[in-house]
Amino acid sequence: MAFEALFQPIKIGNQTIRNRVVSTAHAEVYATDGGMTTDRYVKYYEEKAKGGCGLCICGGSSVVSIDSPQAWWSSVNLSTDRIIPHFQNLADAVHKHGGKIMIQITHMGRRSRWDGFNWSTLLSPSGIREPVHRSTCKTIEEEEIWRIVGDFAQAARRAKEGGLDGVELSAVHQHLIDQFWSPRVNKRTDEWGGSFENRMRFGMEVLKAVRAEVGDDFVVGMRITGDEFHPDGLTHDDMKKIAAYYDATGMVDFFGVVGSGCDTHNTLANVIPNMSYPPEPFLHLAAGIKEVVSVPVIHAQNIKDPNQAQRILEGGYVDLVGMTRAHIADPHFIAKIKMGEVDQIKQCVGANYCIDRQYQGLDVLCIQNAATSREYMGVPHIIEKSEGPKRKVVVVGGGPGGMEAARVSAERGHDVTLFEAAEQLGGQITLAAKAPQRDQIAGITRWYQLELARLGVDQRLGTRADEATIVDLRPDIVILATGGQPFLSQVPEWGYAESRDESLVVSTWDILSGAVEPGKNVLIYDTICEFAGVSAADYLADKGAKVEIVTDDIKPGAAVGGTTFPTYYRSLYEKEVIMTSDLALHKVYREGDSLVAVLENEYTGAQEERVVDQVVVENGVRPDESLYYALKGQSRNKGQIDIEALYAIQPQPCLSESGEGYLLFRLGDCTAPRNTHAAIYDALRLCKDF
Amino acid sequence: MLDTLLPILFFSALALAAIGAVRRVRLWRQGRPSPVPLMRGLAAMPRRYLVDLHHVVARDKRMSNTHVATAGGFVLAALLAIVVHGFGLDSAVLAWALLAATTCMFVGSLFVAKRRRNPPPRLSKGPWMRLPKSLIAFSLGVFLVTLPTAGILPEDAGSWVLALVLTGVVAWGLGELFFGMTWGGPMKHAFAGALHLAFHRRPERFSDKQGGEGRSTGLKALRLEDPKAKLGVEKPADFTWNQLLGFDACVQCGRCEAMCPAFAAGQPLNPKKLIQDMVVGMAGGSDARYAGSPYPGKPVGEHAGEPHGPIVARQGTALVDAETLWSCTTCRACVEECPMMIEHVDAIVDMRRFLTLEHGNTPNKGAEVLDNLIATDNPGGFDPGSRMHWAADLNLPLMADKRDAEVLLWLGDGVFDMRNQRTLRALVSVLRAAQVDFAVLGNEERDSGDVARRLGDEATFQTLAKRNIATLGQYRFARIVTCDPHSFHVLKNEYGELGGNYEVFHHSTYLNDLLENGKLSLKAWKGGLVTYHDPCYLGRYNGEYEAPRSVLKALGIEVEEMARSGYRSRCCGGGGGAPITDIPGKQRIPDMRMNDVRETGAELVAVGCPQCTAMLEGVVAPRAEIKDIAELVADALVIDATAEQGTSQDEATGKARRTAEEMTP
Ligand SMILES: Cc1cc2nc3c(=O)[nH]c(=O)nc-3n(C[C@H](O)[C@H](O)[C@H](O)COP(=O)(O)O)c2cc1C
Ligand code: SF4
Ligand code: SF4
């Protein structure tokens, strides 16, 4: 049997897990009702269970005490009995499909924010400030320690009474337990710090109190780091010692192991490795822990593919694989393996849209799967075939919005033609994938290519559709997803001209697509601060150019998410790219063979100049509206989307009205520049009722 | 003059026939003993002929009428002619009767002749081409010589020349029909056929007087106790005498050939040729005179054998090549179709037994599969402790815990296959919905032995069977239900000889019972056109054609039947270990079967066998979807609203495809 190792059940404590695949704890940001597991929350996990996931550890960083604020990340609140009935719903929904569900419980200590909600005073062993959240804290007192130990026990009781299958104590990502462990943060000289035993004491008291409260017939696990990667932090050998120490109590039913510490931007990026990382970069750390403990070990970090998972399990490095983002991207991951539809798995590309939203306190969403966590609204993962009339659907533009529209329409059973002017699908994804370390983003396109081929969509690549071609097809529905063009004409002084020979500036697209040769001495002006600017900088530097990237914003790449800008910065600093903030591009002019860029300080108005041989401007996208206006007049709905229906995930009313001519909708950047998720979400919610 | 010539003619023909008959019987008696009740068999013979054999022949109405006229006419004419012309009994009544019989035979012969004008490729040519002429000669000749006896013509009508000519014609007819019958001519089939019916090795396959349908499809156990006994059939003489007799009954009609999936796929097997090779072998000689379609890819004339020589050569060629034997899927299409009730599959497995047990020569993956079965109790070599891994989340009740259950759910080796796990899960959810009291053996279950047995490894079969029987013997249950027709067949029909007797149901039958008793409520079918593929081991082996169809009907599905369905269903290619021995042909059997499906225009083919599912799903898209009956029922289940707390997304999207798989009601 294929994937045999994956489908071997395993016992954790008193629970049998049906396979070796775990969705590990992640802060979902869905427990919006004061930390209760809402309908959205339940449906999100039910979908994973229905999709075959063996074990879900939900509620990343769910709090046990009220001075570990839950509201910043809408995490689950286990500090009150009010949670118990909510847990019952959650447990039933997952158990109904044969899955198991546990919850991560924690006190985050200093790793939070104090400036809101209860205005809590954060606590930490030695009152040392945490850099990632810029959070200051007090030094914890003995009375508080015992209160929190008791809170852990009560939280575990609530999980058990709510019918969950276990709890995972977070001693990772620099939460309170591992704040006590780490000499980097614990400078105490009393019995809670200093010696190994003393640093272990808090965690041990928590473990003992929890076990005493829940008894033997409830799973209690621990998530730990495998190495903090800080010279003054916990090393792999320290962690082996710690794991063995707790394992020896016989009170721990499993260990989860994560590579890297987490209290700087740079280490945090390791924790949820983005697409720049190799597969399973920290497996060896988990394997090291497995050597010293007697209970199952779970490891997650860039395990995305069933074959990879099978290989890891077969190798015996760990007992269970966490495939967390893999399940955010496709909750039917296991079911598809079992259906022999491995090719249909939507594989996580490591874009980290999910986690980068989470760090901003926004609900976790997948860049490429707009149904994830919207199950409760009726946004489907599996598109039902329509029982209504078969329609002729013409989609123009093969970027993410167009590809999703074509896919969903074809799944509905319609006759779909997709036009794409370029020779390949992907739109801006194709450009994004050209940057160093960003090639994996093309996985989004690859999945669509397979799906569209499977669904028999008529793909007209290298074909620019005009009004006549479209009308000739006698479509019932026309969807425009034609994107736009780099917006270089906004400031006339930049000297942009249509003709490349005359234009003083080029776009990041010109650079990434290879349409323009990289210069030797390049200034990139990036007022957007998202991926395109830093990608172009990385690309040019990679080709040997001297690069300065300038922005009028706080810092280049400032709008790139928290787990992704560090990997850009690593690469940019290593290639000696100069990053300059607070300067706007005022004007570009030619002087002999060179270009002079005049930069103006945002705050003083002072001007300075750079003499370079290439000026690249990143100023976002200007929608391409010409085709839309050519088609709008003849369309039945005058190109309008009923936004009430759209937001309510209801069919567009015009679909059920009859009349001459076609319906016209536009999606994605050809309306207004937004992002990949926005384009895909609009396409899905619009087309799912065609 | 005729008065003198005819008796001489008749009695010498009879005498020669008698000598021939003795010689022929001697050939059969080279075979091993096989105890059958001789007298009772002879007594049953006419019924077996008139009812059972004609049941098969009558599938071709035209041919059956032809045969009734010709054969009936001949038997009557021969008897009367011996009396009238042999003994010279001068009775006008008998003479008139003889005229009538010969007329009847003559008319039949004309139809035989007509069929031979443009014979389908399945029919053998050679001597068979002259048979209609001989029939005409006999009937016409005897008719004419009887005219004077009947008083229609004067005794001395015509000249001596005419008398001589007539004598010649009658002699020709007698030569073919009396002499040829026992000396190896086409008419041998009547002689051997009649005795074959009487002494058939499987008397249970004939219907009884009460109208009970006869059936006997389980392989016969090999007696392994005697260490000196040869295992299986090495030489023609190793067959039982009545098997040899059976081979001799072959009319070379090629109905088997026309139905054989391996032949159609261009694999080197033709059941008709195989039977003829056995006929050649029992007398000794080469196949050069065989006048039908060869084994695909193997020219006629290169093989020869003798009664006490090996059928399959260890090196070079003998009577038959091993790959011919390994091409068979044991689908029984040939046996089902054979008007002479010949048992091809028994013969093939007998010969395979020798190759596997005495030579250890099972081709391709065969040896590995058998080793796996011995070491791990399953053909895939999976850890026997992992049998229940697929159901880790289902909490299936174990017989070891319950000890007593209404239904013992036999899972089969499909537990190791992800595709079949979906079927099993569906079946479990249906049984639960119907609140059936069931339990499984879990890790105590072993492979049923089906594959081992069809691959000729009788020893492994018997070991597995005995161990399963011992396990089953520990528990109390009313019946066994399984979704695997191979396990079904073996448990139902082949364990008995080893002491295991159970009431066994294929899941389609059981589900049909549940439906008829109102134990399940189903949503109406909303999908497209559906066809149904009869698994060989359910249909031809066990005669269950109705239950699956009536389950589909209950689902609101109107089955669009394939041209070949029911007892004529074309095998999927998966039986008899054929995918394991994997003998190459020109095309693949499942591809042909999916073409049959395609011709119906169906979007979905309902099946009832893990093996069929696997084979048909192996056909490249675009092709119809393949679903087990259990899956279709599970998808349509209306689950009691009280049992399901909260509306789950699967209901909301209506897509039960993945739901049924993962659902644990
Ligand atoms: C959105 C998001 C939030 C996360 N929050 C937590 C958390 O609160 N606690 C935790 O231990 N791990 C958290 N993680 C880390 C995951 O458990 C997991 O270790 C990580 O995603 C790597 O596994 P993967 O490559 O399979 O996604 C989070 C991950 C993501 C994507
Ligand atoms: S059992 Fe099937 S495959 Fe074998 S010879 Fe007969 S018809 Fe052919
Ligand atoms: S074996 Fe039977 S079906 Fe085949 S040719 Fe002979 S008589 Fe006909």
mmCIF file of N, CA, C and O in Angstrom, chain B residues 150-190:
data_model
loop_
_atom_site.group_PDB
_atom_site.id
_atom_site.type_symbol
_atom_site.label_atom_id
_atom_site.label_comp_id
_atom_site.label_asym_id
_atom_site.label_seq_id
_atom_site.Cartn_x
_atom_site.Cartn_y
_atom_site.Cartn_z
ATOM 1 N N ALA B 150 -41.629 -48.747 -47.287
ATOM 2 C CA ALA B 150 -42.878 -48.110 -46.897
ATOM 3 C C ALA B 150 -43.957 -48.334 -47.943
ATOM 4 O O ALA B 150 -45.088 -47.875 -47.773
ATOM 5 N N GLY B 151 -43.575 -48.952 -49.020
ATOM 6 C CA GLY B 151 -44.571 -49.249 -50.045
ATOM 7 C C GLY B 151 -44.834 -48.083 -50.964
ATOM 8 O O GLY B 151 -45.808 -48.082 -51.724
ATOM 9 N N ILE B 152 -43.981 -47.095 -50.936
ATOM 10 C CA ILE B 152 -44.198 -45.957 -51.824
ATOM 11 C C ILE B 152 -43.657 -46.269 -53.202
ATOM 12 O O ILE B 152 -44.205 -45.878 -54.216
ATOM 13 N N LEU B 153 -42.541 -46.960 -53.201
ATOM 14 C CA LEU B 153 -41.990 -47.404 -54.475
ATOM 15 C C LEU B 153 -42.026 -48.922 -54.489
ATOM 16 O O LEU B 153 -41.979 -49.550 -53.432
ATOM 17 N N PRO B 154 -42.108 -49.480 -55.679
ATOM 18 C CA PRO B 154 -42.027 -50.942 -55.776
ATOM 19 C C PRO B 154 -40.677 -51.433 -55.283
ATOM 20 O O PRO B 154 -39.672 -50.714 -55.358
ATOM 21 N N GLU B 155 -40.673 -52.655 -54.767
ATOM 22 C CA GLU B 155 -39.454 -53.239 -54.193
ATOM 23 C C GLU B 155 -38.275 -53.146 -55.132
ATOM 24 O O GLU B 155 -37.150 -52.884 -54.714
ATOM 25 N N ASP B 156 -38.553 -53.346 -56.418
ATOM 26 C CA ASP B 156 -37.432 -53.413 -57.344
ATOM 27 C C ASP B 156 -37.282 -52.143 -58.174
ATOM 28 O O ASP B 156 -36.815 -52.154 -59.291
ATOM 29 N N ALA B 157 -37.775 -51.100 -57.645
ATOM 30 C CA ALA B 157 -37.674 -49.858 -58.399
ATOM 31 C C ALA B 157 -36.212 -49.529 -58.651
ATOM 32 O O ALA B 157 -35.339 -49.750 -57.819
ATOM 33 N N GLY B 158 -35.984 -48.979 -59.822
ATOM 34 C CA GLY B 158 -34.616 -48.569 -60.180
ATOM 35 C C GLY B 158 -33.761 -49.775 -60.528
ATOM 36 O O GLY B 158 -34.134 -50.919 -60.337
ATOM 37 N N SER B 159 -32.603 -49.450 -60.977
ATOM 38 C CA SER B 159 -31.713 -50.508 -61.423
ATOM 39 C C SER B 159 -30.740 -50.873 -60.323
ATOM 40 O O SER B 159 -30.726 -50.245 -59.256
ATOM 41 N N TRP B 160 -29.917 -51.820 -60.550
ATOM 42 C CA TRP B 160 -28.869 -52.177 -59.576
ATOM 43 C C TRP B 160 -27.861 -51.044 -59.430
ATOM 44 O O TRP B 160 -27.239 -50.887 -58.389
ATOM 45 N N VAL B 161 -27.780 -50.264 -60.529
ATOM 46 C CA VAL B 161 -26.828 -49.143 -60.454
ATOM 47 C C VAL B 161 -27.283 -48.188 -59.348
ATOM 48 O O VAL B 161 -26.520 -47.762 -58.488
ATOM 49 N N LEU B 162 -28.558 -47.911 -59.463
ATOM 50 C CA LEU B 162 -29.118 -46.991 -58.471
ATOM 51 C C LEU B 162 -28.932 -47.567 -57.068
ATOM 52 O O LEU B 162 -28.562 -46.871 -56.123
ATOM 53 N N ALA B 163 -29.197 -48.883 -56.967
ATOM 54 C CA ALA B 163 -29.053 -49.531 -55.657
ATOM 55 C C ALA B 163 -27.640 -49.366 -55.131
ATOM 56 O O ALA B 163 -27.413 -49.076 -53.948
ATOM 57 N N LEU B 164 -26.646 -49.547 -56.027
ATOM 58 C CA LEU B 164 -25.258 -49.409 -55.601
ATOM 59 C C LEU B 164 -24.954 -47.986 -55.143
ATOM 60 O O LEU B 164 -24.299 -47.762 -54.131
ATOM 61 N N VAL B 165 -25.465 -47.036 -55.926
ATOM 62 C CA VAL B 165 -25.230 -45.634 -55.576
ATOM 63 C C VAL B 165 -25.810 -45.351 -54.200
ATOM 64 O O VAL B 165 -25.158 -44.767 -53.327
ATOM 65 N N LEU B 166 -27.067 -45.805 -54.030
ATOM 66 C CA LEU B 166 -27.724 -45.584 -52.746
ATOM 67 C C LEU B 166 -26.941 -46.226 -51.618
ATOM 68 O O LEU B 166 -26.749 -45.642 -50.552
ATOM 69 N N THR B 167 -26.473 -47.451 -51.859
ATOM 70 C CA THR B 167 -25.684 -48.135 -50.836
ATOM 71 C C THR B 167 -24.456 -47.301 -50.483
ATOM 72 O O THR B 167 -24.088 -47.139 -49.316
ATOM 73 N N GLY B 168 -23.843 -46.757 -51.517
ATOM 74 C CA GLY B 168 -22.660 -45.906 -51.292
ATOM 75 C C GLY B 168 -22.995 -44.713 -50.410
ATOM 76 O O GLY B 168 -22.274 -44.399 -49.462
ATOM 77 N N VAL B 169 -24.119 -44.081 -50.754
ATOM 78 C CA VAL B 169 -24.515 -42.897 -49.988
ATOM 79 C C VAL B 169 -24.765 -43.277 -48.527
ATOM 80 O O VAL B 169 -24.288 -42.611 -47.593
ATOM 81 N N VAL B 170 -25.496 -44.376 -48.347
ATOM 82 C CA VAL B 170 -25.786 -44.813 -46.974
ATOM 83 C C VAL B 170 -24.487 -45.165 -46.251
ATOM 84 O O VAL B 170 -24.279 -44.828 -45.085
ATOM 85 N N ALA B 171 -23.578 -45.806 -46.998
ATOM 86 C CA ALA B 171 -22.304 -46.198 -46.391
ATOM 87 C C ALA B 171 -21.544 -44.966 -45.928
ATOM 88 O O ALA B 171 -20.952 -44.932 -44.841
ATOM 89 N N TRP B 172 -21.567 -43.951 -46.771
ATOM 90 C CA TRP B 172 -20.888 -42.698 -46.374
ATOM 91 C C TRP B 172 -21.497 -42.169 -45.067
ATOM 92 O O TRP B 172 -20.795 -41.869 -44.109
ATOM 93 N N GLY B 173 -22.831 -42.119 -45.075
ATOM 94 C CA GLY B 173 -23.514 -41.631 -43.877
ATOM 95 C C GLY B 173 -23.180 -42.471 -42.656
ATOM 96 O O GLY B 173 -22.862 -41.965 -41.582
ATOM 97 N N LEU B 174 -23.218 -43.794 -42.853
ATOM 98 C CA LEU B 174 -22.935 -44.677 -41.726
ATOM 99 C C LEU B 174 -21.499 -44.534 -41.263
ATOM 100 O O LEU B 174 -21.202 -44.570 -40.069
ATOM 101 N N GLY B 175 -20.627 -44.382 -42.230
ATOM 102 C CA GLY B 175 -19.205 -44.227 -41.913
ATOM 103 C C GLY B 175 -19.006 -43.050 -40.970
ATOM 104 O O GLY B 175 -18.332 -43.151 -39.941
ATOM 105 N N GLU B 176 -19.617 -41.936 -41.326
ATOM 106 C CA GLU B 176 -19.440 -40.749 -40.476
ATOM 107 C C GLU B 176 -20.139 -40.912 -39.133
ATOM 108 O O GLU B 176 -19.594 -40.604 -38.083
ATOM 109 N N LEU B 177 -21.363 -41.431 -39.236
ATOM 110 C CA LEU B 177 -22.216 -41.367 -38.056
ATOM 111 C C LEU B 177 -22.033 -42.535 -37.095
ATOM 112 O O LEU B 177 -22.198 -42.389 -35.899
ATOM 113 N N PHE B 178 -21.696 -43.692 -37.618
ATOM 114 C CA PHE B 178 -21.483 -44.829 -36.706
ATOM 115 C C PHE B 178 -20.004 -45.041 -36.445
ATOM 116 O O PHE B 178 -19.538 -45.024 -35.312
ATOM 117 N N PHE B 179 -19.265 -45.204 -37.530
ATOM 118 C CA PHE B 179 -17.855 -45.494 -37.401
ATOM 119 C C PHE B 179 -17.119 -44.277 -36.827
ATOM 120 O O PHE B 179 -16.385 -44.358 -35.848
ATOM 121 N N GLY B 180 -17.419 -43.115 -37.441
ATOM 122 C CA GLY B 180 -16.735 -41.873 -37.020
ATOM 123 C C GLY B 180 -17.006 -41.533 -35.568
ATOM 124 O O GLY B 180 -16.208 -40.884 -34.907
ATOM 125 N N MET B 181 -18.134 -41.977 -35.097
ATOM 126 C CA MET B 181 -18.519 -41.610 -33.731
ATOM 127 C C MET B 181 -17.517 -42.105 -32.690
ATOM 128 O O MET B 181 -17.236 -41.439 -31.719
ATOM 129 N N THR B 182 -16.971 -43.263 -32.937
ATOM 130 C CA THR B 182 -16.052 -43.792 -31.932
ATOM 131 C C THR B 182 -14.611 -43.780 -32.405
ATOM 132 O O THR B 182 -13.697 -44.070 -31.651
ATOM 133 N N TRP B 183 -14.406 -43.460 -33.671
ATOM 134 C CA TRP B 183 -13.040 -43.460 -34.195
ATOM 135 C C TRP B 183 -12.519 -42.029 -34.366
ATOM 136 O O TRP B 183 -11.653 -41.774 -35.182
ATOM 137 N N GLY B 184 -13.101 -41.106 -33.669
ATOM 138 C CA GLY B 184 -12.494 -39.778 -33.635
ATOM 139 C C GLY B 184 -13.043 -38.793 -34.644
ATOM 140 O O GLY B 184 -12.497 -37.708 -34.811
ATOM 141 N N GLY B 185 -14.110 -39.129 -35.314
ATOM 142 C CA GLY B 185 -14.722 -38.156 -36.228
ATOM 143 C C GLY B 185 -15.516 -37.134 -35.443
ATOM 144 O O GLY B 185 -15.605 -37.197 -34.206
ATOM 145 N N PRO B 186 -16.096 -36.172 -36.148
ATOM 146 C CA PRO B 186 -16.870 -35.136 -35.449
ATOM 147 C C PRO B 186 -17.985 -35.715 -34.589
ATOM 148 O O PRO B 186 -18.316 -35.161 -33.539
ATOM 149 N N MET B 187 -18.530 -36.846 -35.013
ATOM 150 C CA MET B 187 -19.666 -37.392 -34.258
ATOM 151 C C MET B 187 -19.257 -38.012 -32.926
ATOM 152 O O MET B 187 -20.098 -38.424 -32.129
ATOM 153 N N LYS B 188 -17.942 -38.015 -32.688
ATOM 154 C CA LYS B 188 -17.458 -38.483 -31.390
ATOM 155 C C LYS B 188 -18.177 -37.763 -30.251
ATOM 156 O O LYS B 188 -18.401 -38.302 -29.174
ATOM 157 N N HIS B 189 -18.552 -36.538 -30.533
ATOM 158 C CA HIS B 189 -19.135 -35.732 -29.461
ATOM 159 C C HIS B 189 -20.408 -36.351 -28.914
ATOM 160 O O HIS B 189 -20.736 -36.209 -27.746
ATOM 161 N N ALA B 190 -21.127 -37.066 -29.783
ATOM 162 C CA ALA B 190 -22.396 -37.622 -29.332
ATOM 163 C C ALA B 190 -22.152 -38.779 -28.375
ATOM 164 O O ALA B 190 -22.747 -38.871 -27.291
#
